[in-house]
C-alpha cells in the first residue's frame, strides 16, 4: 500500500474526521456524564473501524502484489512473443532453450502424434533434429477449417497444417511511385530457407497466396508489367491471368487474390507500382503446408530415408533398379546438395540361397530325358530335384552351371561318342561333346560344359544325352564321375519386392 500513503490522502481519513467533528459538536450541548459515556462509545467505535480498515488494507495489499506478479509474467510472455517473431537469425537465445526439444518435423507429424493438440504456435524441425538449422516456431492448424472468405480460392485447411509466419502479413500500402515494380518489399520469414525447403519436401502440398486491393492501380497495362513477385530463387513471376480485373483501371477499390503451389515457394519479394495515381494494398498470406509426401514402401534413396525420418549420417541399404544398393547418406547436407548421397555398391541379397552339387553313382544310357542324379553333395535351397534331374530357379537372377561327365566306349567298339546338352525350359542352350575314333579297349573321355544364365523364377534347367550313337554311355560307380554344379550368382529384387 506504499503508493496509497505517499501519493494520495487516505480515502477513509476525511470521512473519519468529519464524523468525529459532528460527534464533538453534539457533545457540547450534552451533560458532562453523557459526554463522558459518548466519548467512550466513540473510542470503541473508532477502534472497531480502525481494525476493519486495517484488515481491508491487508486484503488490498495482497491483491495488488498478486496483480503485480501477473503483470510481470505477462510482460515476460510479451517479450518472448516479440522475440519469437523476429527473423530466425535473431532468434538464437529462444532456440537455445527449445532447439533440443523440437523432435517433430511438421505440424502434420505433431497432429498425427496426438490429434487432441490445439491449434497454436509450435516448434518444429523440418530438416531434422540435431542437424541443419535450428528449429522454427510455426503456427499449426490442428482442426479442419474452410476458408472461403475469398471466392477465388476456396481454401480448405486440413488438420495438421503448418503455417510459416513472416514480417509482411498485415495489409501494406504500395504508396505512389510510378515506375514498373518500383514498390518492392522483401518478405522475411521466421524460418530459414533450408527449413522451408525441407518442409515443402516433407509435405504433400504447400501453398501461399497474395491478395491485392487495387483502385486504379494495374498489374499489367498497355503491354507494361507493373507488378510481379520473386520466387525462392529470386526468379521473377507475373501474377496469374485472372488478376486482370485490376488492369481495367476501375476507380472502385476491389481485391484480387493469387495462389501459388509448391516448387517456387515461398514468395521472397513483391513488386507493385502506382502509375495512375490510384491506390493499392497487398496482403501476403503465410506459406501453408499440409499432408505428408508419399514415400515408396521401400526407400530408393537417401532422400526417401530422410523423408521417413532418418537423420543420422551413415551407410544405408536402398532399393536399386534390380539390386539392393549401399549408399552413404549425409543428412546434414541438403537433399540436392553434392555429397548428400554417395553410392557405394551393390548389396548381395540371397532371399533363397541356392547352391547344388550332385553326382551320379551308376551308369546311364537313356537319350532325350533329363539325367537324374543319385548322390547329393550339396543342395542348399533344394532347387535341384535329383530324381527328375531338373533344377528350378527359385528367384529371378544370374545363375552359373557346370557339368563334368565321363563318356565310355562299349567293349569291342573302337569309338567313343557322346553328346550331353544343357536345356533351359526345353530349349538347348549348350552342349558337351566328345568323339574319338580308333581307340583301344576301356577308353574313357571327359565331357565338360559351363554356362552362366539369366533366369526368371520358375525357369527349369537340366542335362540330357542328345546323342550316343551305338557306341557310348555315361560311365559311373560309387566314385562319382559325373558332376552337376550350379548356384545363384546374383539375385534380382524387382519382382520379389
Ligand atoms: C522439453 O519439453 C519438455 C516437455 O514439454 C519440458 O518439460 C522441457 O523443459 C523442455 N526442455 C527444453 C530444453 O526446452
Ligand atoms: C489466401 O488468402 C486468403 C485471403 O487473404 C486467406 O484467408 C488465406 O488464408 C490465404 N491462404 C494462404 C495459403 O495463405
Ligand atoms: C547310389 O546312391 C544312392 C543314394 O545315395 C544309394 O541308395 C545307392 O545304393 C547307390 N548305388 C550305388 C550303386 O552305389
Short mmCIF file of C-alpha atoms and ligand atoms in Angstrom, two decimals:
data_model
loop_
_atom_site.label_atom_id
_atom_site.label_comp_id
_atom_site.label_asym_id
_atom_site.label_seq_id
_atom_site.Cartn_x
_atom_site.Cartn_y
_atom_site.Cartn_z
CA UNK A 1 0.00 0.00 0.00
CA UNK A 2 3.02 2.18 -0.27
CA UNK A 3 1.66 4.29 -3.10
CA UNK A 4 -1.63 4.98 -1.31
CA UNK A 5 0.14 6.50 1.69
CA UNK A 6 2.58 8.57 -0.29
CA UNK A 7 0.69 9.80 -3.29
CA UNK A 8 -2.83 10.43 -2.15
CA UNK A 9 -4.68 11.09 1.08
CA UNK A 10 -6.14 8.07 2.68
CA UNK A 11 -9.64 7.73 1.17
CA UNK A 12 -11.18 6.99 4.56
CA UNK A 13 -9.39 9.62 6.68
CA UNK A 14 -11.68 12.51 5.57
CA UNK A 15 -14.80 10.58 6.49
CA UNK A 16 -13.47 9.77 9.96
CA UNK A 17 -12.55 13.41 10.70
CA UNK A 18 -15.96 14.83 9.79
CA UNK A 19 -17.64 12.07 11.74
CA UNK A 20 -15.60 12.97 14.86
CA UNK A 21 -16.32 16.67 14.39
CA UNK A 22 -20.10 16.12 14.33
CA UNK A 23 -19.87 13.98 17.44
CA UNK A 24 -17.75 16.60 19.28
CA UNK A 25 -20.19 19.42 18.40
CA UNK A 26 -23.20 17.49 19.61
CA UNK A 27 -21.28 16.70 22.82
CA UNK A 28 -21.08 20.43 23.71
CA UNK A 29 -24.84 20.51 24.13
CA UNK A 30 -25.00 17.40 26.27
CA UNK A 31 -24.47 16.84 30.01
CA UNK A 32 -20.92 16.06 31.19
CA UNK A 33 -21.69 12.45 32.21
CA UNK A 34 -23.46 11.93 28.97
CA UNK A 35 -20.49 13.43 27.24
CA UNK A 36 -18.13 11.08 29.04
CA UNK A 37 -20.14 8.00 28.01
CA UNK A 38 -20.34 9.20 24.45
CA UNK A 39 -16.58 9.70 24.23
CA UNK A 40 -16.03 6.17 25.48
CA UNK A 41 -18.54 4.83 22.96
CA UNK A 42 -16.79 6.86 20.33
CA UNK A 43 -13.42 5.45 21.21
CA UNK A 44 -14.76 1.90 20.98
CA UNK A 45 -16.29 2.66 17.59
CA UNK A 46 -13.05 4.18 16.47
CA UNK A 47 -11.05 1.11 17.43
CA UNK A 48 -13.56 -1.13 15.63
CA UNK A 49 -13.37 0.97 12.48
CA UNK A 50 -9.61 1.08 12.64
CA UNK A 51 -9.44 -2.71 12.85
CA UNK A 52 -11.88 -3.02 9.97
CA UNK A 53 -9.92 -0.66 7.75
CA UNK A 54 -6.63 -2.29 8.61
CA UNK A 55 -7.90 -5.69 7.60
CA UNK A 56 -9.23 -4.17 4.35
CA UNK A 57 -5.79 -2.66 3.70
CA UNK A 58 -4.10 -6.02 4.15
CA UNK A 59 -6.60 -7.55 1.71
CA UNK A 60 -5.91 -4.87 -0.86
CA UNK A 61 -2.15 -5.15 -0.47
CA UNK A 62 -2.34 -8.87 -1.18
CA UNK A 63 -4.45 -8.22 -4.24
CA UNK A 64 -2.03 -5.60 -5.56
CA UNK A 65 1.00 -7.80 -5.15
CA UNK A 66 -0.83 -10.59 -6.95
CA UNK A 67 -1.63 -8.24 -9.80
CA UNK A 68 1.96 -7.02 -9.92
CA UNK A 69 3.15 -10.62 -10.28
CA UNK A 70 0.64 -11.19 -13.07
CA UNK A 71 1.75 -8.10 -14.95
CA UNK A 72 5.37 -9.19 -14.66
CA UNK A 73 4.53 -12.60 -16.02
CA UNK A 74 2.60 -11.12 -18.92
CA UNK A 75 5.46 -8.72 -19.66
CA UNK A 76 7.82 -11.65 -19.97
CA UNK A 77 5.36 -13.50 -22.21
CA UNK A 78 5.09 -10.44 -24.43
CA UNK A 79 8.90 -10.24 -24.57
CA UNK A 80 9.14 -13.90 -25.56
CA UNK A 81 6.49 -13.45 -28.23
CA UNK A 82 8.25 -10.40 -29.63
CA UNK A 83 11.48 -12.33 -29.89
CA UNK A 84 9.68 -15.31 -31.41
CA UNK A 85 8.50 -13.07 -34.21
CA UNK A 86 11.93 -11.84 -35.16
CA UNK A 87 13.70 -13.45 -38.10
CA UNK A 88 15.32 -16.74 -37.19
CA UNK A 89 18.81 -15.26 -37.17
CA UNK A 90 17.96 -13.00 -34.23
CA UNK A 91 16.22 -15.84 -32.58
CA UNK A 92 19.17 -17.68 -31.16
CA UNK A 93 18.52 -17.34 -27.45
CA UNK A 94 14.99 -18.65 -27.58
CA UNK A 95 16.10 -21.52 -29.79
CA UNK A 96 18.86 -22.34 -27.38
CA UNK A 97 16.13 -23.14 -24.93
CA UNK A 98 13.86 -25.11 -27.24
CA UNK A 99 16.04 -26.30 -30.08
CA UNK A 100 16.83 -29.64 -28.48
CA UNK A 101 13.20 -30.30 -27.81
CA UNK A 102 11.68 -29.96 -31.24
CA UNK A 103 11.77 -33.56 -32.36
CA UNK A 104 8.85 -33.49 -34.79
CA UNK A 105 9.33 -32.04 -38.23
CA UNK A 106 5.92 -30.75 -39.29
CA UNK A 107 2.58 -29.85 -37.75
CA UNK A 108 1.28 -32.89 -39.59
CA UNK A 109 3.58 -35.07 -37.50
CA UNK A 110 2.56 -33.30 -34.30
CA UNK A 111 -1.10 -33.79 -35.17
CA UNK A 112 -0.51 -37.44 -36.02
CA UNK A 113 1.32 -37.95 -32.72
CA UNK A 114 -1.58 -36.54 -30.74
CA UNK A 115 -4.75 -35.40 -32.55
CA UNK A 116 -6.01 -33.67 -29.41
CA UNK A 117 -3.35 -30.93 -29.51
CA UNK A 118 -4.87 -27.50 -30.01
CA UNK A 119 -4.05 -25.08 -32.81
CA UNK A 120 -1.30 -22.61 -31.91
CA UNK A 121 2.41 -21.92 -32.08
CA UNK A 122 4.72 -24.92 -32.04
CA UNK A 123 8.43 -25.59 -32.50
CA UNK A 124 9.24 -27.94 -35.34
CA UNK A 125 12.47 -29.01 -37.00
CA UNK A 126 11.79 -29.93 -40.65
CA UNK A 127 15.42 -30.56 -41.62
CA UNK A 128 15.86 -32.99 -38.76
CA UNK A 129 16.59 -32.84 -35.08
CA UNK A 130 20.15 -32.07 -34.16
CA UNK A 131 21.28 -31.39 -37.73
CA UNK A 132 20.97 -28.49 -40.14
CA UNK A 133 19.27 -25.33 -38.95
CA UNK A 134 17.74 -24.76 -35.53
CA UNK A 135 14.04 -25.50 -35.04
CA UNK A 136 11.47 -22.98 -36.23
CA UNK A 137 8.44 -21.50 -34.48
CA UNK A 138 5.36 -22.02 -36.65
CA UNK A 139 1.61 -21.91 -36.41
CA UNK A 140 -0.16 -25.25 -36.52
CA UNK A 141 -3.81 -25.56 -37.52
CA UNK A 142 -4.98 -28.68 -35.79
CA UNK A 143 -8.63 -28.67 -36.85
CA UNK A 144 -10.12 -28.70 -40.32
CA UNK A 145 -11.31 -25.29 -41.49
CA UNK A 146 -12.93 -23.99 -44.61
CA UNK A 147 -11.53 -20.66 -45.60
CA UNK A 148 -13.93 -19.38 -48.25
CA UNK A 149 -13.75 -15.69 -47.49
CA UNK A 150 -12.18 -15.12 -50.88
CA UNK A 151 -14.36 -16.56 -53.59
CA UNK A 152 -11.42 -17.07 -55.89
CA UNK A 153 -9.58 -19.58 -53.78
CA UNK A 154 -11.88 -21.54 -51.52
CA UNK A 155 -9.18 -22.94 -49.37
CA UNK A 156 -9.62 -25.92 -47.12
CA UNK A 157 -7.28 -26.15 -44.21
CA UNK A 158 -6.55 -29.69 -43.19
CA UNK A 159 -5.77 -30.59 -39.62
CA UNK A 160 -2.01 -30.58 -39.10
CA UNK A 161 -1.32 -27.68 -41.47
CA UNK A 162 1.95 -25.80 -40.92
CA UNK A 163 2.00 -22.04 -41.48
CA UNK A 164 5.25 -20.12 -41.74
CA UNK A 165 4.92 -16.61 -40.34
CA UNK A 166 6.55 -13.59 -41.93
CA UNK A 167 7.01 -9.88 -41.46
CA UNK A 168 4.53 -8.70 -44.13
CA UNK A 169 1.27 -10.30 -43.10
CA UNK A 170 -0.68 -7.13 -42.49
CA UNK A 171 -2.22 -5.01 -45.22
CA UNK A 172 0.53 -2.85 -46.72
CA UNK A 173 0.12 0.19 -48.88
CA UNK A 174 2.21 0.41 -52.03
CA UNK A 175 2.42 4.21 -51.96
CA UNK A 176 2.66 6.43 -55.00
CA UNK A 177 5.74 5.55 -57.03
CA UNK A 178 5.08 5.22 -60.76
CA UNK A 179 7.90 3.16 -62.33
CA UNK A 180 7.12 -0.55 -63.01
CA UNK A 181 7.85 -2.57 -59.87
CA UNK A 182 9.16 0.50 -58.05
CA UNK A 183 7.42 -0.55 -54.85
CA UNK A 184 9.47 -3.52 -53.74
CA UNK A 185 9.03 -5.33 -50.48
CA UNK A 186 11.17 -8.28 -49.40
CA UNK A 187 9.28 -10.89 -47.37
CA UNK A 188 11.23 -12.06 -44.34
CA UNK A 189 10.15 -15.39 -42.92
CA UNK A 190 10.53 -16.57 -39.37
CA UNK A 191 12.15 -19.72 -40.71
CA UNK A 192 15.34 -20.33 -42.65
CA UNK A 193 15.27 -21.07 -46.35
CA UNK A 194 16.62 -24.55 -45.63
CA UNK A 195 13.87 -25.30 -43.12
CA UNK A 196 11.20 -24.11 -45.54
CA UNK A 197 12.64 -26.21 -48.37
CA UNK A 198 12.66 -29.19 -46.02
CA UNK A 199 9.05 -28.54 -45.01
CA UNK A 200 7.97 -28.43 -48.67
CA UNK A 201 9.75 -31.73 -49.32
CA UNK A 202 8.09 -33.39 -46.35
CA UNK A 203 4.62 -32.14 -47.17
CA UNK A 204 2.04 -33.36 -49.58
CA UNK A 205 1.42 -29.84 -50.79
CA UNK A 206 2.25 -26.25 -49.92
CA UNK A 207 0.52 -23.07 -50.98
CA UNK A 208 0.80 -19.36 -50.45
CA UNK A 209 -1.36 -16.60 -51.77
CA UNK A 210 -1.37 -12.89 -52.13
CA UNK A 211 -4.31 -10.52 -52.07
CA UNK A 212 -4.16 -7.16 -53.76
CA UNK A 213 -6.67 -4.34 -53.23
CA UNK A 214 -6.50 -2.15 -56.26
CA UNK A 215 -8.05 1.14 -57.22
CA UNK A 216 -6.76 2.44 -60.49
CA UNK A 217 -3.52 0.54 -59.98
CA UNK A 218 -2.93 -2.13 -62.64
CA UNK A 219 -0.61 -5.10 -62.55
CA UNK A 220 -0.22 -5.00 -66.32
CA UNK A 221 -1.30 -2.22 -68.56
CA UNK A 222 -0.76 -1.42 -72.20
CA UNK A 223 1.94 -4.05 -72.55
CA UNK A 224 3.84 -2.94 -69.46
CA UNK A 225 4.23 -5.21 -66.44
CA UNK A 226 3.87 -3.07 -63.34
CA UNK A 227 3.83 -5.82 -60.70
CA UNK A 228 5.46 -9.19 -60.14
CA UNK A 229 6.81 -11.44 -57.45
CA UNK A 230 10.09 -13.28 -56.88
CA UNK A 231 10.28 -16.95 -56.00
CA UNK A 232 12.64 -18.75 -53.65
CA UNK A 233 15.49 -18.45 -56.13
CA UNK A 234 14.77 -14.80 -56.76
CA UNK A 235 13.24 -15.54 -60.14
CA UNK A 236 10.57 -13.18 -61.33
CA UNK A 237 6.98 -14.29 -61.99
CA UNK A 238 3.97 -12.43 -63.22
CA UNK A 239 0.72 -12.59 -61.30
CA UNK A 240 -1.86 -15.01 -62.65
CA UNK A 241 -4.03 -14.01 -65.59
CA UNK A 242 -7.27 -13.66 -63.74
CA UNK A 243 -5.86 -10.78 -61.76
CA UNK A 244 -6.52 -8.69 -64.85
CA UNK A 245 -9.58 -7.13 -63.23
CA UNK A 246 -7.13 -4.71 -61.64
CA UNK A 247 -5.90 -3.89 -65.11
CA UNK A 248 -9.21 -2.40 -66.17
CA UNK A 249 -8.31 0.63 -64.08
CA UNK A 250 -11.55 0.61 -62.17
CA UNK A 251 -11.94 3.57 -59.88
CA UNK A 252 -13.68 1.24 -57.46
CA UNK A 253 -11.46 -0.46 -54.96
CA UNK A 254 -11.57 -4.23 -55.15
CA UNK A 255 -9.47 -7.21 -54.13
CA UNK A 256 -7.86 -9.91 -56.22
CA UNK A 257 -6.13 -13.00 -54.98
CA UNK A 258 -3.44 -15.24 -56.43
CA UNK A 259 -2.37 -18.59 -55.10
CA UNK A 260 0.84 -20.43 -55.86
CA UNK A 261 1.68 -24.04 -55.13
CA UNK A 262 4.87 -25.81 -54.14
CA UNK A 263 8.10 -25.69 -56.16
CA UNK A 264 8.62 -21.95 -56.48
CA UNK A 265 7.59 -21.10 -52.93
CA UNK A 266 7.91 -19.06 -50.89
CA UNK A 267 7.40 -15.53 -52.21
CA UNK A 268 10.62 -13.72 -51.42
CA UNK A 269 9.70 -10.28 -52.72
CA UNK A 270 6.69 -8.49 -54.21
CA UNK A 271 6.77 -5.56 -56.60
CA UNK A 272 3.97 -3.14 -57.37
CA UNK A 273 3.60 0.25 -58.87
CA UNK A 274 1.03 3.02 -58.87
CA UNK A 275 1.39 4.74 -62.25
CA UNK A 276 -2.05 6.37 -62.43
CA UNK A 277 -2.46 7.96 -59.01
CA UNK A 278 -4.67 5.18 -57.72
CA UNK A 279 -4.04 3.14 -54.63
CA UNK A 280 -3.05 -0.40 -53.80
CA UNK A 281 -2.53 -2.57 -50.75
CA UNK A 282 -1.19 -6.08 -50.63
CA UNK A 283 -1.65 -8.87 -48.11
CA UNK A 284 0.83 -11.68 -48.42
CA UNK A 285 -0.52 -14.90 -46.91
CA UNK A 286 1.54 -17.35 -44.91
CA UNK A 287 3.12 -20.28 -46.64
CA UNK A 288 0.92 -23.21 -45.66
CA UNK A 289 1.92 -26.84 -45.96
CA UNK A 290 -0.26 -29.83 -45.34
CA UNK A 291 -0.19 -33.60 -45.61
CA UNK A 292 2.75 -35.89 -45.93
CA UNK A 293 4.86 -36.55 -49.02
CA UNK A 294 4.46 -40.08 -50.28
CA UNK A 295 7.47 -42.33 -49.81
CA UNK A 296 7.71 -45.66 -51.58
CA UNK A 297 7.28 -48.55 -49.19
CA UNK A 298 10.95 -49.30 -49.91
CA UNK A 299 13.32 -46.34 -49.79
CA UNK A 300 15.23 -45.95 -53.03
CA UNK A 301 17.45 -43.04 -51.99
CA UNK A 302 18.83 -41.05 -49.07
CA UNK A 303 16.05 -38.57 -49.75
CA UNK A 304 13.42 -41.24 -49.12
CA UNK A 305 15.22 -42.23 -45.94
CA UNK A 306 15.30 -38.62 -44.82
CA UNK A 307 11.58 -38.23 -45.51
CA UNK A 308 10.98 -41.30 -43.40
CA UNK A 309 12.78 -39.57 -40.55
CA UNK A 310 16.40 -40.77 -40.69
CA UNK A 311 18.86 -38.08 -39.70
CA UNK A 312 21.97 -40.00 -38.70
CA UNK A 313 24.83 -39.86 -41.19
CA UNK A 314 25.51 -43.49 -42.05
CA UNK A 315 25.63 -46.20 -44.69
CA UNK A 316 22.17 -47.44 -45.60
CA UNK A 317 20.77 -50.04 -47.98
CA UNK A 318 18.26 -48.80 -50.51
CA UNK A 319 16.33 -50.47 -53.29
CA UNK A 320 18.04 -50.03 -56.66
CA UNK A 321 16.57 -50.86 -60.06
CA UNK A 322 17.41 -54.59 -59.91
CA UNK A 323 19.54 -54.99 -56.83
CA UNK A 324 19.85 -53.62 -53.36
CA UNK A 325 22.45 -50.89 -53.12
CA UNK A 326 24.52 -49.40 -50.35
CA UNK A 327 24.63 -45.64 -50.11
CA UNK A 328 26.26 -43.26 -47.67
CA UNK A 329 23.79 -40.59 -46.60
CA UNK A 330 25.00 -37.29 -45.22
CA UNK A 331 21.83 -35.86 -43.77
CA UNK A 332 23.48 -32.66 -42.60
CA UNK A 333 23.61 -31.68 -46.28
CA UNK A 334 20.55 -30.74 -48.27
CA UNK A 335 18.86 -33.30 -50.49
CA UNK A 336 20.04 -31.60 -53.67
CA UNK A 337 23.49 -30.74 -52.37
CA UNK A 338 26.63 -32.52 -53.58
CA UNK A 339 27.50 -35.37 -51.25
CA UNK A 340 24.05 -35.80 -49.74
CA UNK A 341 24.05 -39.32 -51.20
CA UNK A 342 27.17 -41.25 -52.09
CA UNK A 343 26.79 -44.55 -53.96
CA UNK A 344 28.93 -47.35 -52.59
CA UNK A 345 27.91 -50.52 -54.38
CA UNK A 346 25.55 -53.43 -54.70
CA UNK A 347 24.39 -55.37 -51.74
CA UNK A 348 24.49 -59.14 -52.03
CA UNK A 349 20.93 -60.31 -51.49
CA UNK A 350 20.08 -64.00 -51.19
CA UNK A 351 16.49 -64.38 -50.23
CA UNK A 352 16.73 -68.06 -51.25
CA UNK A 353 20.36 -69.24 -51.08
CA UNK A 354 20.84 -71.67 -53.93
CA UNK A 355 23.88 -73.96 -54.31
CA UNK A 356 23.92 -77.53 -55.51
CA UNK A 357 26.43 -80.20 -56.35
CA UNK A 358 25.04 -83.60 -57.33
CA UNK A 359 26.63 -86.75 -58.75
CA UNK A 360 25.69 -89.99 -60.40
CA UNK A 361 26.75 -93.35 -58.95
CA UNK A 362 25.53 -95.52 -61.80
CA UNK A 363 26.00 -95.72 -65.50
CA UNK A 364 23.39 -94.01 -67.69
CA UNK A 365 22.32 -94.66 -71.29
CA UNK A 366 18.92 -93.03 -71.87
CA UNK A 367 18.78 -90.38 -74.55
CA UNK A 368 16.48 -87.33 -74.62
CA UNK A 369 15.37 -87.45 -70.99
CA UNK A 370 16.70 -85.34 -68.15
CA UNK A 371 19.67 -87.07 -66.50
CA UNK A 372 18.77 -87.93 -62.88
CA UNK A 373 21.37 -87.92 -60.11
CA UNK A 374 21.73 -90.19 -57.14
CA UNK A 375 24.18 -88.54 -54.79
CA UNK A 376 23.53 -85.19 -53.20
CA UNK A 377 26.70 -83.43 -52.02
CA UNK A 378 25.11 -80.01 -51.53
CA UNK A 379 21.59 -78.85 -52.28
CA UNK A 380 21.10 -75.59 -50.37
CA UNK A 381 17.65 -74.29 -51.17
CA UNK A 382 16.51 -77.62 -52.69
CA UNK A 383 16.17 -76.09 -56.14
CA UNK A 384 17.66 -79.27 -57.66
CA UNK A 385 15.35 -82.25 -57.85
CA UNK A 386 17.74 -85.25 -58.10
CA UNK A 387 15.08 -87.80 -59.07
CA UNK A 388 13.95 -85.83 -62.12
CA UNK A 389 17.32 -84.15 -62.65
CA UNK A 390 15.58 -80.80 -63.08
CA UNK A 391 16.73 -77.55 -61.47
CA UNK A 392 14.02 -74.91 -60.90
CA UNK A 393 15.17 -71.32 -60.36
CA UNK A 394 13.70 -70.00 -57.11
CA UNK A 395 14.22 -66.30 -57.96
CA UNK A 396 14.98 -64.02 -60.87
CA UNK A 397 18.71 -63.65 -61.20
CA UNK A 398 22.01 -64.73 -62.64
CA UNK A 399 22.99 -68.42 -62.27
CA UNK A 400 26.08 -70.47 -63.01
CA UNK A 401 26.09 -74.18 -64.05
CA UNK A 402 28.82 -76.67 -64.78
CA UNK A 403 28.78 -80.29 -65.87
CA UNK A 404 31.64 -82.80 -65.96
CA UNK A 405 30.91 -86.27 -67.30
CA UNK A 406 32.72 -89.43 -68.22
CA UNK A 407 31.96 -90.94 -71.62
CA UNK A 408 32.98 -94.56 -72.19
CA UNK A 409 33.04 -96.79 -75.24
CA UNK A 410 31.14 -100.04 -75.25
CA UNK A 411 33.54 -103.02 -75.23
CA UNK A 412 34.73 -104.10 -78.68
CA UNK A 413 33.63 -100.81 -80.30
CA UNK A 414 36.56 -98.72 -81.47
CA UNK A 415 34.84 -95.33 -80.94
CA UNK A 416 33.81 -93.07 -78.04
CA UNK A 417 30.91 -90.86 -78.93
CA UNK A 418 28.66 -88.87 -76.59
CA UNK A 419 26.84 -85.53 -76.53
CA UNK A 420 25.16 -84.02 -73.46
CA UNK A 421 23.06 -80.90 -73.84
CA UNK A 422 22.14 -78.24 -71.29
CA UNK A 423 18.46 -77.35 -71.53
CA UNK A 424 16.59 -74.27 -70.39
CA UNK A 425 12.81 -74.75 -70.50
CA UNK A 426 13.18 -77.40 -73.22
CA UNK A 427 15.45 -75.22 -75.35
CA UNK A 428 19.03 -76.41 -75.67
CA UNK A 429 21.48 -73.71 -74.60
CA UNK A 430 24.78 -75.63 -74.74
CA UNK A 431 26.36 -78.99 -75.45
CA UNK A 432 29.28 -81.09 -74.20
CA UNK A 433 30.57 -83.28 -76.99
CA UNK A 434 33.18 -85.98 -77.37
CA UNK A 435 34.02 -88.12 -80.40
CA UNK A 436 37.15 -90.25 -80.54
CA UNK A 437 37.66 -92.97 -83.15
CA UNK A 438 40.21 -95.85 -83.43
CA UNK A 439 40.63 -96.27 -79.71
CA UNK A 440 41.82 -99.19 -77.67
CA UNK A 441 39.51 -101.03 -75.27
CA UNK A 442 38.46 -99.42 -71.97
CA UNK A 443 38.89 -95.94 -73.26
CA UNK A 444 37.16 -93.11 -71.29
CA UNK A 445 36.85 -89.44 -72.26
CA UNK A 446 35.73 -86.42 -70.24
CA UNK A 447 32.78 -84.24 -71.17
CA UNK A 448 32.63 -80.68 -69.81
CA UNK A 449 30.26 -77.74 -70.05
CA UNK A 450 29.90 -74.39 -68.24
CA UNK A 451 27.18 -71.85 -68.52
CA UNK A 452 26.08 -68.57 -66.93
CA UNK A 453 22.39 -67.88 -67.44
CA UNK A 454 19.96 -65.12 -66.59
CA UNK A 455 16.89 -66.89 -65.31
CA UNK A 456 13.43 -65.92 -64.23
CA UNK A 457 11.91 -67.55 -61.22
CA UNK A 458 10.48 -70.98 -62.15
CA UNK A 459 12.73 -71.37 -65.20
CA UNK A 460 13.88 -75.01 -65.43
CA UNK A 461 17.36 -76.23 -66.29
CA UNK A 462 18.54 -79.80 -66.86
CA UNK A 463 21.01 -82.01 -68.73
CA UNK A 464 20.14 -84.69 -71.22
CA UNK A 465 22.02 -87.01 -73.53
CA UNK A 466 21.34 -85.78 -77.03
CA UNK A 467 23.32 -88.45 -78.82
CA UNK A 468 25.31 -91.62 -78.03
CA UNK A 469 25.40 -93.44 -81.36
CA UNK A 470 25.55 -97.14 -80.58
CA UNK A 471 29.00 -96.98 -79.08
CA UNK A 472 28.99 -94.89 -75.90
CA UNK A 473 27.44 -94.33 -72.49
CA UNK A 474 28.00 -92.25 -69.34
CA UNK A 475 30.04 -94.38 -67.02
CA UNK A 476 29.72 -94.13 -63.23
CA UNK A 477 30.02 -96.06 -59.98
CA UNK A 478 30.35 -95.30 -56.29
CA UNK A 479 33.31 -93.00 -57.05
CA UNK A 480 31.10 -90.44 -58.76
CA UNK A 481 32.47 -89.38 -62.19
CA UNK A 482 29.51 -87.31 -63.38
CA UNK A 483 29.02 -83.97 -61.62
CA UNK A 484 26.41 -81.30 -62.00
CA UNK A 485 27.02 -78.00 -60.13
CA UNK A 486 25.01 -74.85 -60.02
CA UNK A 487 24.46 -71.74 -57.92
CA UNK A 488 22.90 -68.33 -57.92
CA UNK A 489 25.40 -65.53 -58.53
CA UNK A 490 23.08 -62.54 -58.13
CA UNK A 491 19.50 -62.19 -57.18
CA UNK A 492 17.27 -59.59 -58.80
CA UNK A 493 14.89 -57.94 -56.42
CA UNK A 494 12.34 -56.13 -58.57
CA UNK A 495 9.76 -58.86 -58.84
CA UNK A 496 10.12 -60.28 -55.38
CA UNK A 497 9.79 -56.95 -53.52
C1 LIG B 1 11.35 -30.05 -23.38
O1 LIG B 1 9.97 -30.32 -23.28
C2 LIG B 1 9.54 -30.73 -22.00
C3 LIG B 1 8.08 -31.07 -22.06
O2 LIG B 1 7.35 -30.17 -22.82
C4 LIG B 1 9.85 -29.63 -20.98
O3 LIG B 1 9.47 -30.04 -19.69
C5 LIG B 1 11.33 -29.32 -21.01
O4 LIG B 1 11.64 -28.26 -20.17
C6 LIG B 1 11.78 -28.97 -22.43
N1 LIG B 1 13.23 -28.82 -22.49
C7 LIG B 1 13.81 -27.78 -23.07
C8 LIG B 1 15.31 -27.78 -23.10
O5 LIG B 1 13.16 -26.88 -23.55
C1 LIG B 2 -5.23 -16.82 -49.14
O1 LIG B 2 -5.84 -15.56 -48.96
C2 LIG B 2 -6.95 -15.54 -48.11
C3 LIG B 2 -7.47 -14.14 -48.07
O2 LIG B 2 -6.49 -13.24 -47.74
C4 LIG B 2 -6.60 -16.04 -46.75
O3 LIG B 2 -7.72 -16.09 -45.94
C5 LIG B 2 -6.00 -17.41 -46.86
O4 LIG B 2 -5.60 -17.87 -45.63
C6 LIG B 2 -4.82 -17.37 -47.81
N1 LIG B 2 -4.24 -18.66 -47.99
C7 LIG B 2 -2.93 -18.90 -47.80
C8 LIG B 2 -2.46 -20.26 -48.14
O5 LIG B 2 -2.16 -18.07 -47.40
C1 LIG B 3 23.75 -94.66 -55.26
O1 LIG B 3 23.35 -93.69 -54.30
C2 LIG B 3 22.10 -93.97 -53.69
C3 LIG B 3 21.76 -92.80 -52.83
O2 LIG B 3 22.88 -92.40 -52.06
C4 LIG B 3 22.21 -95.26 -52.92
O3 LIG B 3 20.96 -95.53 -52.32
C5 LIG B 3 22.60 -96.38 -53.86
O4 LIG B 3 22.84 -97.53 -53.14
C6 LIG B 3 23.86 -96.01 -54.62
N1 LIG B 3 24.14 -97.01 -55.64
C7 LIG B 3 25.36 -97.44 -55.88
C8 LIG B 3 25.47 -98.44 -56.99
O5 LIG B 3 26.32 -97.08 -55.22
#
